[in-house]
Every structure is written in C-alpha cells, then in structure tokens.
Short mmCIF file of C-alpha atoms in Angstrom, two decimals:
data_model
loop_
_atom_site.label_atom_id
_atom_site.label_comp_id
_atom_site.label_asym_id
_atom_site.label_seq_id
_atom_site.Cartn_x
_atom_site.Cartn_y
_atom_site.Cartn_z
CA MET A 1 19.40 -4.16 7.62
CA THR A 2 20.31 -7.14 9.81
CA ALA A 3 17.19 -8.70 9.88
CA PHE A 4 18.05 -9.74 6.45
CA SER A 5 20.90 -11.57 7.57
CA LEU A 6 21.12 -15.49 7.22
CA ALA A 7 24.89 -15.80 9.19
CA GLY A 8 24.86 -18.89 11.29
CA ARG A 9 22.10 -20.46 9.56
CA VAL A 10 21.26 -23.66 7.49
CA ALA A 11 19.32 -23.49 4.17
CA ILE A 12 18.28 -26.44 1.60
CA VAL A 13 17.44 -25.68 -1.91
CA THR A 14 15.57 -28.39 -3.68
CA GLY A 15 15.81 -27.96 -7.74
CA ALA A 16 19.47 -26.21 -6.98
CA ALA A 17 20.72 -27.14 -10.49
CA GLY A 18 17.51 -25.04 -12.55
CA LEU A 19 17.85 -21.74 -13.47
CA LEU A 20 16.11 -19.83 -10.22
CA GLY A 21 17.49 -22.84 -8.42
CA ARG A 22 20.85 -21.51 -8.50
CA GLN A 23 19.85 -17.68 -8.20
CA HIS A 24 18.21 -19.30 -4.80
CA CYS A 25 21.57 -20.66 -3.65
CA ARG A 26 23.21 -17.03 -4.48
CA ALA A 27 20.78 -15.06 -2.62
CA LEU A 28 21.06 -17.58 0.21
CA ALA A 29 24.80 -17.72 0.45
CA ASP A 30 25.49 -14.34 -0.04
CA ALA A 31 22.93 -13.40 3.05
CA GLY A 32 25.54 -15.67 5.05
CA ALA A 33 23.86 -18.70 4.79
CA ALA A 34 25.60 -21.98 4.60
CA VAL A 35 23.82 -23.70 1.60
CA VAL A 36 23.10 -27.39 0.75
CA ALA A 37 22.37 -27.35 -2.67
CA THR A 38 19.98 -30.48 -3.90
CA ASP A 39 19.07 -31.68 -7.17
CA LEU A 40 18.24 -35.74 -8.38
CA GLN A 41 21.73 -36.35 -9.72
CA GLU A 42 24.77 -35.68 -7.64
CA ASP A 43 27.12 -34.49 -10.58
CA THR A 44 24.73 -31.50 -11.29
CA CYS A 45 24.47 -30.47 -7.56
CA ARG A 46 28.68 -30.44 -7.31
CA ASP A 47 28.31 -28.44 -10.45
CA VAL A 48 26.36 -25.67 -9.01
CA VAL A 49 28.56 -25.76 -5.79
CA SER A 50 31.69 -25.35 -8.55
CA GLU A 51 29.74 -22.69 -10.11
CA LEU A 52 29.35 -20.68 -6.94
CA ALA A 53 32.86 -21.47 -5.78
CA ALA A 54 34.40 -19.89 -8.44
CA GLU A 55 32.20 -16.83 -8.02
CA GLY A 56 33.54 -16.74 -4.38
CA ARG A 57 31.13 -18.51 -2.75
CA ARG A 58 32.49 -20.94 -0.25
CA ASP A 59 30.14 -22.45 2.36
CA ILE A 60 28.30 -24.12 -0.47
CA HIS A 61 27.46 -28.29 0.23
CA ALA A 62 26.22 -30.81 -2.91
CA PHE A 63 24.15 -33.75 -1.87
CA PRO A 64 21.45 -35.13 -4.41
CA ALA A 65 17.94 -36.21 -3.11
CA ASP A 66 14.48 -37.16 -4.74
CA ILE A 67 12.13 -35.22 -3.32
CA THR A 68 9.26 -37.56 -3.98
CA ASP A 69 10.98 -40.65 -1.88
CA PRO A 70 11.01 -39.92 1.81
CA ALA A 71 13.94 -42.20 2.46
CA SER A 72 16.32 -40.15 0.13
CA LEU A 73 15.11 -36.85 1.78
CA GLY A 74 15.80 -39.00 5.01
CA ARG A 75 19.32 -38.81 3.78
CA LEU A 76 19.09 -35.51 3.04
CA ARG A 77 18.54 -34.35 6.47
CA GLU A 78 20.66 -36.18 7.91
CA ALA A 79 23.33 -34.65 5.50
CA ALA A 80 22.43 -30.90 6.52
CA LEU A 81 22.13 -31.91 9.95
CA ARG A 82 26.23 -32.70 9.95
CA ILE A 83 26.69 -29.20 8.91
CA ASN A 84 25.84 -27.02 11.92
CA ASP A 85 23.38 -29.50 13.60
CA ARG A 86 20.55 -27.34 12.56
CA ILE A 87 18.17 -26.64 9.38
CA ASP A 88 16.59 -23.23 9.42
CA VAL A 89 15.64 -22.46 5.79
CA LEU A 90 14.03 -24.79 3.44
CA ILE A 91 13.45 -23.57 -0.37
CA ASN A 92 10.83 -26.25 -1.90
CA ASN A 93 11.94 -25.08 -5.84
CA ALA A 94 12.11 -28.25 -7.80
CA ALA A 95 9.19 -28.33 -10.32
CA MET A 96 8.08 -30.31 -13.35
CA ASN A 97 6.93 -28.04 -16.34
CA ASP A 98 5.85 -29.58 -19.10
CA ARG A 99 8.32 -29.88 -22.34
CA PHE A 100 7.14 -31.01 -25.93
CA GLU A 101 10.32 -31.73 -27.67
CA ASN A 102 8.36 -32.15 -31.05
CA ALA A 103 7.06 -28.99 -32.35
CA ALA A 104 5.34 -30.76 -35.29
CA THR A 105 3.01 -32.80 -32.55
CA ALA A 106 3.09 -30.39 -29.54
CA ALA A 107 -0.07 -28.25 -30.50
CA ALA A 108 -2.15 -31.99 -30.55
CA GLN A 109 -0.16 -33.57 -27.22
CA SER A 110 -0.36 -30.91 -25.11
CA ARG A 111 -4.43 -29.77 -25.83
CA PHE A 112 -6.67 -30.82 -22.81
CA GLU A 113 -8.80 -33.00 -24.62
CA ASN A 114 -5.50 -35.08 -25.67
CA TYR A 115 -3.47 -34.54 -22.35
CA PRO A 116 -2.12 -37.94 -20.89
CA VAL A 117 -3.40 -38.60 -17.49
CA ASP A 118 0.42 -40.06 -17.07
CA ARG A 119 1.41 -36.81 -17.17
CA PHE A 120 -0.82 -34.86 -15.04
CA ARG A 121 0.17 -37.56 -12.38
CA GLN A 122 3.65 -37.31 -12.81
CA ALA A 123 3.82 -33.39 -12.14
CA LEU A 124 1.32 -33.37 -9.53
CA ASP A 125 3.63 -36.38 -7.78
CA VAL A 126 6.73 -33.93 -8.39
CA ASN A 127 5.18 -30.25 -7.72
CA VAL A 128 2.70 -31.46 -5.13
CA THR A 129 3.68 -34.69 -3.20
CA GLY A 130 7.50 -33.63 -3.29
CA THR A 131 6.55 -30.05 -1.72
CA PHE A 132 4.20 -32.27 0.96
CA LEU A 133 7.75 -34.61 1.78
CA ALA A 134 10.09 -31.96 1.91
CA CYS A 135 8.18 -30.34 4.26
CA GLN A 136 7.20 -33.26 6.47
CA VAL A 137 10.89 -34.68 6.07
CA LEU A 138 12.95 -31.72 6.70
CA GLY A 139 10.58 -28.87 7.88
CA SER A 140 9.78 -31.19 11.11
CA GLU A 141 13.16 -30.74 12.17
CA MET A 142 12.42 -27.19 11.94
CA ALA A 143 9.28 -27.33 13.87
CA ARG A 144 11.04 -30.01 16.27
CA ARG A 145 13.37 -27.02 17.40
CA GLY A 146 10.83 -24.17 17.38
CA ARG A 147 12.29 -22.41 14.81
CA GLY A 148 12.23 -22.10 10.84
CA SER A 149 11.42 -20.44 7.61
CA ILE A 150 9.82 -22.46 4.57
CA VAL A 151 9.21 -21.08 1.17
CA ASN A 152 7.29 -22.76 -1.43
CA ILE A 153 8.06 -21.68 -4.75
CA ALA A 154 4.62 -21.11 -6.69
CA SER A 155 3.89 -19.71 -10.08
CA THR A 156 1.57 -16.94 -11.42
CA TYR A 157 -0.56 -20.02 -12.90
CA GLY A 158 -1.15 -21.16 -9.41
CA MET A 159 -3.52 -18.06 -9.21
CA VAL A 160 -4.57 -17.30 -12.55
CA GLY A 161 -5.25 -19.29 -15.33
CA PRO A 162 -3.12 -19.44 -18.58
CA ASP A 163 -3.40 -17.28 -21.23
CA GLN A 164 -3.29 -19.12 -24.07
CA ARG A 165 -2.51 -16.60 -26.53
CA ILE A 166 1.43 -16.43 -25.64
CA TYR A 167 1.38 -19.86 -27.14
CA ARG A 168 0.88 -18.69 -30.43
CA GLY A 169 3.05 -18.46 -33.22
CA GLU A 170 3.75 -15.43 -35.47
CA ALA A 171 0.98 -16.49 -38.11
CA GLY A 172 -1.65 -16.73 -35.07
CA GLU A 173 -1.29 -20.67 -35.35
CA GLN A 174 -1.39 -22.46 -32.21
CA ARG A 175 2.06 -23.66 -31.20
CA PHE A 176 1.05 -25.49 -27.54
CA TRP A 177 -1.23 -25.36 -24.71
CA LYS A 178 0.11 -24.98 -21.31
CA SER A 179 -1.59 -28.02 -20.30
CA ALA A 180 -3.47 -28.17 -16.70
CA ALA A 181 -1.29 -30.09 -14.87
CA TYR A 182 1.12 -26.94 -13.91
CA PRO A 183 -1.48 -24.82 -12.85
CA ALA A 184 -3.26 -27.14 -10.88
CA SER A 185 0.04 -28.36 -9.28
CA LYS A 186 1.01 -25.17 -8.37
CA GLY A 187 -2.65 -23.88 -7.21
CA ALA A 188 -2.31 -26.87 -4.89
CA VAL A 189 1.11 -25.73 -3.50
CA LEU A 190 -0.50 -22.40 -2.72
CA ALA A 191 -3.52 -24.04 -0.73
CA PHE A 192 -0.44 -26.50 1.26
CA THR A 193 1.19 -23.18 1.59
CA ARG A 194 -1.83 -22.00 4.05
CA TYR A 195 -2.38 -25.06 5.52
CA LEU A 196 1.17 -25.62 6.33
CA ALA A 197 1.50 -22.04 7.92
CA THR A 198 -1.54 -22.26 9.75
CA THR A 199 -0.82 -25.83 11.44
CA TRP A 200 3.16 -24.89 12.23
CA ALA A 201 2.58 -21.35 13.51
CA ASP A 202 2.61 -22.65 17.20
CA ARG A 203 5.98 -24.46 16.73
CA GLY A 204 7.76 -21.36 15.39
CA VAL A 205 7.98 -22.35 11.63
CA ARG A 206 6.61 -19.67 8.84
CA VAL A 207 5.63 -20.80 5.60
CA ASN A 208 5.32 -18.92 2.70
CA SER A 209 5.12 -19.22 -0.74
CA LEU A 210 6.57 -16.96 -4.07
CA SER A 211 5.40 -16.77 -7.41
CA PRO A 212 7.60 -15.58 -9.97
CA GLY A 213 6.53 -14.60 -13.42
CA GLY A 214 7.68 -15.37 -16.54
CA ILE A 215 11.72 -15.68 -16.42
CA ALA A 216 13.92 -14.83 -19.47
CA GLN A 217 15.93 -17.47 -20.62
CA THR A 218 18.59 -17.88 -23.22
CA GLY A 219 17.49 -19.00 -26.65
CA GLN A 220 13.75 -18.40 -25.66
CA ASP A 221 11.44 -17.87 -28.69
CA THR A 222 11.29 -14.47 -29.54
CA VAL A 223 7.63 -14.47 -30.98
CA PHE A 224 6.44 -15.86 -27.26
CA VAL A 225 9.03 -13.51 -25.21
CA ALA A 226 7.43 -10.53 -27.38
CA HIS A 227 3.63 -12.02 -26.53
CA TYR A 228 4.66 -12.27 -22.67
CA SER A 229 6.21 -8.80 -22.81
CA GLN A 230 2.80 -7.36 -24.49
CA ARG A 231 0.82 -9.41 -21.82
CA THR A 232 2.86 -7.44 -19.09
CA PRO A 233 2.77 -3.71 -17.43
CA LEU A 234 6.16 -3.94 -17.33
CA ALA A 235 6.49 -4.81 -20.87
CA ARG A 236 9.36 -7.56 -20.28
CA MET A 237 9.66 -10.76 -18.81
CA ALA A 238 11.86 -11.30 -15.26
CA GLU A 239 15.65 -11.60 -14.79
CA ALA A 240 16.30 -14.87 -12.99
CA HIS A 241 18.39 -12.42 -10.52
CA GLU A 242 15.50 -10.57 -9.49
CA MET A 243 13.68 -13.33 -7.68
CA ARG A 244 16.96 -12.77 -5.09
CA GLY A 245 15.96 -10.21 -2.92
CA ALA A 246 12.14 -11.64 -2.46
CA ILE A 247 13.75 -15.34 -1.18
CA VAL A 248 15.98 -13.63 0.91
CA PHE A 249 13.49 -11.47 2.58
CA LEU A 250 11.04 -14.46 2.99
CA ALA A 251 13.87 -16.51 4.14
CA SER A 252 15.00 -14.22 6.85
CA ASP A 253 13.78 -12.32 9.99
CA ALA A 254 12.55 -9.59 7.65
CA SER A 255 9.82 -11.07 7.01
CA SER A 256 8.88 -12.20 10.81
CA TYR A 257 5.90 -11.51 10.42
CA MET A 258 4.55 -13.11 7.49
CA THR A 259 3.04 -16.68 7.23
CA GLY A 260 0.46 -18.26 4.72
CA ALA A 261 1.52 -15.26 2.64
CA ASN A 262 2.10 -15.56 -1.09
CA LEU A 263 4.80 -12.66 -2.63
CA VAL A 264 4.01 -12.15 -6.57
CA VAL A 265 6.92 -11.07 -8.08
CA ASP A 266 4.99 -11.34 -11.65
CA GLY A 267 5.74 -7.76 -13.60
CA GLY A 268 2.11 -7.01 -12.77
CA TRP A 269 1.44 -9.83 -15.20
CA THR A 270 -1.85 -10.69 -12.11
CA ALA A 271 -2.76 -7.37 -11.77
CA TRP A 272 -4.76 -7.05 -15.03
#
C-alpha cells in the first residue's frame, strides 16, 4: 500500500472551499501530503484549514488565488514552494456551475435560446482557461523537476449530454435547463487533459481527469434527488467522501502507468 502514500509531497487544491474541494484536501492530507488549500477568498481558505485542523490534520496551508489571473497563480506557486521547495500534485477542482436564484424565471433564463453569451464566456474562462493557466503556471514547476501528477476535475456531463428530464418538477414542469456552458467547458477539460498528458509525458508529469457523478448536498431538492437516483444504476447520488479514494489513486504512484485517462466515479450514470 506504500504506492498510495503521498508522504513528503506537496499538493495544491484549487476550489478548496467547495464541497468536493474540502474532501480532496482531506484525502491528500490523510495520504501524507502537505496540502495548499486555495480559493478566491483568504477567509474561506483559512476556514478550510481550521476545519481540517479541528479534525486532527495539521499540514494544511491556506493561500488565496484567482485561477484566471497568471500573476495570482504565480504568487500561489511561490507560496507552495516555500513549504518544501517542490510541487508534486495539482488538483484542478475550481469550477463555475450555473445557479439561477429566481425560480420563477429560471426555466426561461436557462433555456438555450435565451442563455446569455456572457455567462457562457465566464464559464469557459473559469473552467477551461483557469485549468489551462493553473497547469501552465503550477504544472510547469513539475515539468522542470521531471515529476508530478495533475488531476483535472471534469464531469459526466463532459462525456454525455444532460438529461433535461431530471430538472423537471413533481408535476412535470421544466424548472430549469442545464445550460450548454458546463458540459461544453467540462468536455474541453477532458480534451485538454489528453493534450497535456501527451505533451508532458516525456517530462515525467502525468495528467489525468476525474469525472464525478452528481454529489448529494444538504438541502437539495427532493424531487431532483429522486429523478437523479432513478436515472442512476446504483439508485442514489454520490456522497462527497466517495471521491477521496479516486483522488489519492490518481495523485499517487498507485496510478504510475496512467496518463491521459478519465476516471469515472458516477454510480453507473454513463453506463446507460
């Protein structure tokens, strides 16, 4: 089991304050890595550190960064290097997903014919350009050293089209439409993962992606959960902690002969 150990390594997690980001930080820390938790706001980064410290994890560091800003990522790189003069693992988890606050207008706003191009561009900027820049600025340090593992968080919606029926209400009305922005951007993440895997293979940097299925969250709409569960072979949504094993596997030497691959953890969603 030593192949799964990350002892002595430094891992950076973007979007660390989110539901999955916190779990990625836990997983990497439990495998022995020093973890840099990064998100847009410093207070949310520190909240992650405090939460994990209260659970007994100590080698967690907070540093805010904007993944769409190369200069901000440069400062993050220097902060990570001050820990142990190395960057071994990068988890590109930060992402933007559509939220429509007004339930009365959500269906009309999210419909493809009406979807604002500015929102589409913003999703591409965060989900695609942000991943590109994080790899370019942080991953280049791995390439320079000749060793590293990058994990880009993609989605099942980067692989298959959204089933718009699961976003209907109890009476069959369309509450909102899954927009083109998220699937298009996550599909691009999968393509970029393959590109970088082949480009940096001779530099000792492995690049893979993880495509989670839908994650259960507190306060989730019960009708949506029921629809999603009926559409999934395992008949439920994923728990956030169920991605931990996949993250450690892809980050560690346990996956030493994997690059350019997409690990799907979706309860069978894409098997149908």
